[in-house]
Tab-separated table of C-alpha atoms in Angstrom:
chain	number	residue	atom	x	y	z
V	1	ALA	CA	234.568	70.986	-83.212
V	2	GLN	CA	232.314	70.043	-81.188
V	3	THR	CA	233.483	67.717	-78.080
V	4	VAL	CA	231.375	66.016	-75.131
V	5	THR	CA	233.239	65.431	-71.810
V	6	GLN	CA	232.389	63.355	-69.214
V	7	SER	CA	235.063	63.557	-66.372
V	8	GLN	CA	233.757	60.888	-64.331
V	9	PRO	CA	234.788	57.212	-65.777
V	10	GLU	CA	233.411	55.593	-62.696
V	11	MET	CA	231.187	55.798	-60.029
V	12	SER	CA	229.392	54.082	-57.534
V	13	VAL	CA	225.889	54.633	-55.322
V	14	GLN	CA	223.901	52.787	-52.652
V	15	GLU	CA	220.749	51.088	-53.891
V	16	ALA	CA	217.863	53.702	-53.131
V	17	GLU	CA	220.342	56.730	-53.360
V	18	THR	CA	220.574	59.542	-55.656
V	19	VAL	CA	223.469	60.075	-58.044
V	20	THR	CA	224.476	62.672	-60.548
V	21	LEU	CA	226.441	61.903	-63.710
V	22	SER	CA	228.015	64.820	-65.173
V	23	CYS	CA	228.604	65.814	-69.004
V	24	THR	CA	229.786	68.992	-70.663
V	25	TYR	CA	229.860	69.640	-74.157
V	26	ASP	CA	231.555	72.400	-76.532
V	27	THR	CA	229.685	73.924	-79.318
V	28	SER	CA	229.023	77.309	-80.695
V	29	GLU	CA	225.806	76.222	-82.248
V	30	SER	CA	222.430	77.438	-80.676
V	31	ASN	CA	220.153	74.601	-81.950
V	32	TYR	CA	221.070	71.055	-80.901
V	33	TYR	CA	220.140	68.043	-78.912
V	34	LEU	CA	221.263	66.180	-76.093
V	35	PHE	CA	220.818	62.469	-75.112
V	36	TRP	CA	221.826	60.167	-72.184
V	37	TYR	CA	222.166	56.478	-73.355
V	38	LYS	CA	222.533	53.545	-70.843
V	39	GLN	CA	224.530	50.197	-71.814
V	40	PRO	CA	223.910	47.715	-69.281
V	41	PRO	CA	226.825	45.070	-69.067
V	42	SER	CA	226.470	43.050	-72.414
V	43	ARG	CA	223.339	44.310	-73.438
V	44	GLN	CA	222.008	46.876	-75.863
V	45	MET	CA	222.435	50.478	-75.650
V	46	ILE	CA	218.950	52.280	-75.054
V	47	LEU	CA	218.226	55.932	-74.751
V	48	VAL	CA	217.439	57.063	-71.192
V	49	ILE	CA	216.398	60.658	-71.757
V	50	ARG	CA	216.749	63.697	-74.606
V	51	GLN	CA	216.912	67.535	-74.231
V	52	GLU	CA	216.149	69.889	-76.735
V	53	ALA	CA	218.319	72.627	-76.512
V	54	TYR	CA	215.798	75.331	-77.255
V	55	LYS	CA	213.613	74.122	-74.350
V	56	GLN	CA	214.309	75.476	-71.073
V	57	GLN	CA	212.401	73.135	-68.976
V	58	ASN	CA	214.549	69.968	-67.816
V	59	ALA	CA	213.432	66.621	-69.458
V	60	THR	CA	212.397	63.979	-66.807
V	61	GLU	CA	211.651	60.156	-67.408
V	62	ASN	CA	210.438	58.631	-64.246
V	63	ARG	CA	213.635	58.293	-61.875
V	64	PHE	CA	215.840	59.837	-64.669
V	65	SER	CA	215.978	63.826	-65.088
V	66	VAL	CA	218.488	66.281	-66.053
V	67	ASN	CA	219.770	69.303	-65.251
V	68	PHE	CA	220.436	71.343	-68.360
V	69	GLN	CA	222.311	74.580	-68.289
V	70	LYS	CA	222.876	75.974	-71.738
V	71	ALA	CA	224.972	79.113	-70.996
V	72	ALA	CA	227.658	76.796	-68.861
V	73	LYS	CA	227.032	73.699	-71.341
V	74	SER	CA	226.427	71.256	-69.017
V	75	PHE	CA	223.887	68.313	-69.105
V	76	SER	CA	224.120	66.351	-66.024
V	77	LEU	CA	222.028	62.998	-65.243
V	78	LYS	CA	220.367	62.601	-61.798
V	79	ILE	CA	218.903	59.128	-61.186
V	80	SER	CA	216.945	58.857	-58.178
V	81	ASP	CA	216.200	55.827	-55.983
V	82	SER	CA	218.951	54.043	-57.719
V	83	GLN	CA	218.110	50.414	-58.394
V	84	LEU	CA	220.695	47.408	-59.215
V	85	GLY	CA	219.256	47.415	-62.758
V	86	ASP	CA	220.716	50.882	-63.226
V	87	THR	CA	224.105	49.355	-63.176
V	88	ALA	CA	225.547	50.129	-66.664
V	89	MET	CA	227.733	52.412	-68.786
V	90	TYR	CA	226.105	55.786	-69.208
V	91	PHE	CA	226.883	57.751	-72.359
V	92	CYS	CA	226.163	61.684	-73.075
V	93	ALA	CA	225.568	62.616	-76.339
V	94	PHE	CA	225.489	65.516	-78.669
V	95	MET	CA	223.548	65.872	-81.787
V	96	LYS	CA	223.453	68.621	-84.318
V	97	ARG	CA	222.515	69.126	-87.944
V	98	THR	CA	225.166	69.259	-90.316
V	99	SER	CA	225.340	69.466	-93.857
V	100	GLY	CA	221.612	68.480	-94.125
V	101	THR	CA	221.797	65.792	-91.674
V	102	TYR	CA	221.870	65.253	-87.886
V	103	LYS	CA	225.239	63.651	-86.399
V	104	TYR	CA	226.180	62.415	-82.946
V	105	ILE	CA	228.931	63.047	-80.881
V	106	PHE	CA	229.442	60.896	-77.809
V	107	GLY	CA	231.286	61.027	-74.599
V	108	THR	CA	233.755	58.728	-73.422
V	109	GLY	CA	230.841	57.424	-70.870
V	110	THR	CA	230.920	56.674	-66.887
V	111	ARG	CA	230.655	53.499	-65.624
V	112	LEU	CA	227.838	53.333	-62.808
V	113	LYS	CA	227.642	50.720	-60.188
V	114	VAL	CA	224.893	50.343	-58.039
V	115	LEU	CA	225.439	48.626	-54.770
V	116	ALA	CA	223.186	46.713	-52.579
T	1	LYS	CA	209.261	44.949	-84.461
T	2	ALA	CA	212.583	43.116	-84.390
T	3	GLY	CA	215.353	45.261	-83.160
T	4	VAL	CA	218.805	46.037	-85.037
T	5	THR	CA	220.790	42.901	-85.534
T	6	GLN	CA	224.133	42.388	-85.689
T	7	THR	CA	226.475	39.571	-86.992
T	8	PRO	CA	228.347	37.736	-85.717
T	9	ARG	CA	228.435	38.796	-82.137
T	10	TYR	CA	231.923	37.685	-81.538
T	11	LEU	CA	234.960	37.240	-83.806
T	12	ILE	CA	238.514	36.652	-83.682
T	13	LYS	CA	240.852	37.268	-86.245
T	14	THR	CA	244.621	37.708	-86.624
T	15	ARG	CA	246.574	40.885	-87.723
T	16	GLY	CA	246.822	41.512	-91.517
T	17	GLN	CA	243.537	39.621	-92.063
T	18	GLN	CA	240.153	41.336	-93.040
T	19	VAL	CA	236.807	40.954	-91.762
T	20	THR	CA	233.448	41.841	-92.694
T	21	LEU	CA	230.468	42.772	-90.142
T	22	SER	CA	226.897	42.958	-90.608
T	23	CYS	CA	224.271	45.114	-89.828
T	24	SER	CA	220.096	44.651	-90.399
T	25	PRO	CA	218.162	47.738	-89.284
T	26	ILE	CA	214.794	48.004	-87.682
T	27	SER	CA	212.132	47.507	-90.309
T	28	GLY	CA	211.600	50.861	-92.238
T	29	HIS	CA	214.555	52.466	-91.145
T	30	ARG	CA	216.896	53.638	-93.567
T	31	SER	CA	219.670	55.213	-91.945
T	32	VAL	CA	222.640	52.741	-90.599
T	33	SER	CA	225.561	54.344	-88.568
T	34	TRP	CA	228.601	52.529	-87.462
T	35	TYR	CA	230.790	52.987	-84.240
T	36	GLN	CA	233.693	51.738	-82.710
T	37	GLN	CA	233.681	51.511	-78.992
T	38	THR	CA	236.697	50.894	-76.751
T	39	PRO	CA	237.467	51.493	-73.251
T	40	GLY	CA	238.525	55.228	-72.546
T	41	GLN	CA	237.385	56.401	-75.966
T	42	GLY	CA	233.704	56.016	-75.695
T	43	LEU	CA	231.876	55.716	-79.229
T	44	GLN	CA	233.897	56.894	-82.237
T	45	PHE	CA	232.058	57.535	-85.323
T	46	LEU	CA	233.004	55.553	-88.215
T	47	PHE	CA	230.372	56.305	-91.003
T	48	GLU	CA	226.626	56.824	-91.696
T	49	TYR	CA	224.629	55.419	-94.904
T	50	PHE	CA	221.242	56.278	-96.160
T	51	SER	CA	219.402	54.949	-99.039
T	52	GLU	CA	222.733	53.089	-100.315
T	53	THR	CA	224.922	56.318	-100.253
T	54	GLN	CA	227.526	57.284	-97.390
T	55	ARG	CA	226.140	60.475	-95.936
T	56	ASN	CA	228.922	61.286	-93.407
T	57	LYS	CA	232.268	59.676	-92.469
T	58	GLY	CA	234.723	59.969	-89.508
T	59	ASN	CA	238.272	59.988	-88.958
T	60	PHE	CA	239.138	56.662	-89.686
T	61	PRO	CA	241.857	55.355	-91.951
T	62	GLY	CA	240.692	53.815	-95.504
T	63	ARG	CA	240.969	50.411	-94.287
T	64	PHE	CA	237.573	50.992	-92.511
T	65	SER	CA	234.731	50.759	-95.275
T	66	GLY	CA	231.274	50.137	-95.584
T	67	ARG	CA	228.121	49.517	-97.748
T	68	GLN	CA	224.564	49.646	-97.767
T	69	PHE	CA	222.399	47.407	-99.723
T	70	SER	CA	218.870	48.225	-101.270
T	71	ASN	CA	217.135	46.528	-98.404
T	72	SER	CA	218.958	49.132	-96.130
T	73	ARG	CA	221.093	46.317	-94.646
T	74	SER	CA	224.627	47.494	-94.232
T	75	GLU	CA	228.084	45.882	-94.140
T	76	MET	CA	231.291	47.122	-92.569
T	77	ASN	CA	234.653	45.978	-93.857
T	78	VAL	CA	237.871	46.422	-92.152
T	79	SER	CA	241.097	45.384	-94.343
T	80	THR	CA	244.672	44.379	-93.073
T	81	LEU	CA	243.562	44.442	-89.314
T	82	GLU	CA	245.631	45.876	-86.770
T	83	LEU	CA	246.035	45.000	-82.805
T	84	GLY	CA	244.308	48.277	-81.910
T	85	ASP	CA	241.356	47.377	-84.311
T	86	SER	CA	240.132	45.306	-81.333
T	87	ALA	CA	236.950	46.833	-80.076
T	88	LEU	CA	232.947	46.772	-80.060
T	89	TYR	CA	231.340	47.807	-83.083
T	90	LEU	CA	228.069	49.025	-82.944
T	91	CYS	CA	225.474	49.585	-85.739
T	92	ALA	CA	222.533	51.981	-85.097
T	93	SER	CA	219.686	52.801	-87.147
T	94	SER	CA	217.064	55.686	-87.472
T	95	SER	CA	214.326	56.235	-89.474
T	96	GLU	CA	215.326	59.424	-91.286
T	97	PRO	CA	218.758	61.190	-90.806
T	98	ASP	CA	217.142	64.468	-91.443
T	99	THR	CA	215.322	64.676	-88.289
T	100	PRO	CA	216.616	64.585	-84.671
T	101	ARG	CA	215.592	61.182	-83.715
T	102	PRO	CA	217.186	58.868	-81.440
T	103	GLN	CA	219.420	56.083	-82.627
T	104	HIS	CA	218.411	52.620	-81.894
T	105	PHE	CA	221.413	50.231	-81.213
T	106	GLY	CA	222.238	46.679	-81.999
T	107	ASP	CA	224.206	44.512	-79.498
T	108	GLY	CA	227.294	45.083	-81.447
T	109	THR	CA	229.758	42.669	-82.758
T	110	ARG	CA	233.193	42.161	-80.477
T	111	LEU	CA	236.009	42.158	-82.809
T	112	SER	CA	239.412	40.810	-81.130
T	113	ILE	CA	242.651	40.831	-82.868
T	114	LEU	CA	245.458	38.208	-82.146
């Protein structure tokens, strides 16, 4: 069975600093997709960034980038120049095709607090 | 385009009661998934519906059920509520379940069991 592990329940970072959130996953599949979602306090969960496993190049979205290590099954999220608005719960998610449809598996989340 | 709408936002029930939660997906989205979010457990997948048919189901007891209507709106029902059912229930929609598209989430329904 696929699992997604986020080993850091809580983290904090000073405003303008860089922080890295870790995520590891377990799968025997070779074709899958990885996502980071952000859930601000009392607000809607939104997609931050996605990575296709067949792509070697790490995905980037403005201040957000990933370090995708396929052999190590690691998918960390780096947030550069942290802002107060980055305070949120971050979920790593794994998606693969199962019985003709795509199914998500989420990690337990990392609560990130950006300090002024 | 309106986002995913979940109603109600908050709900308080007592043990043994039943509850129905509603989710209206983004217009044009035909796939709706339900998740249970609790502290320390993250998001646990409940089930997914597409074209009024349940396509995937997570490891939850039969007290948890759902359905989808012809307009893609979905409802989730929990019967014989237990204290452990207290959670944030999230609904997510996507345009096609057969493509690796990101899901769009609603604000959730926070269910508290007394």
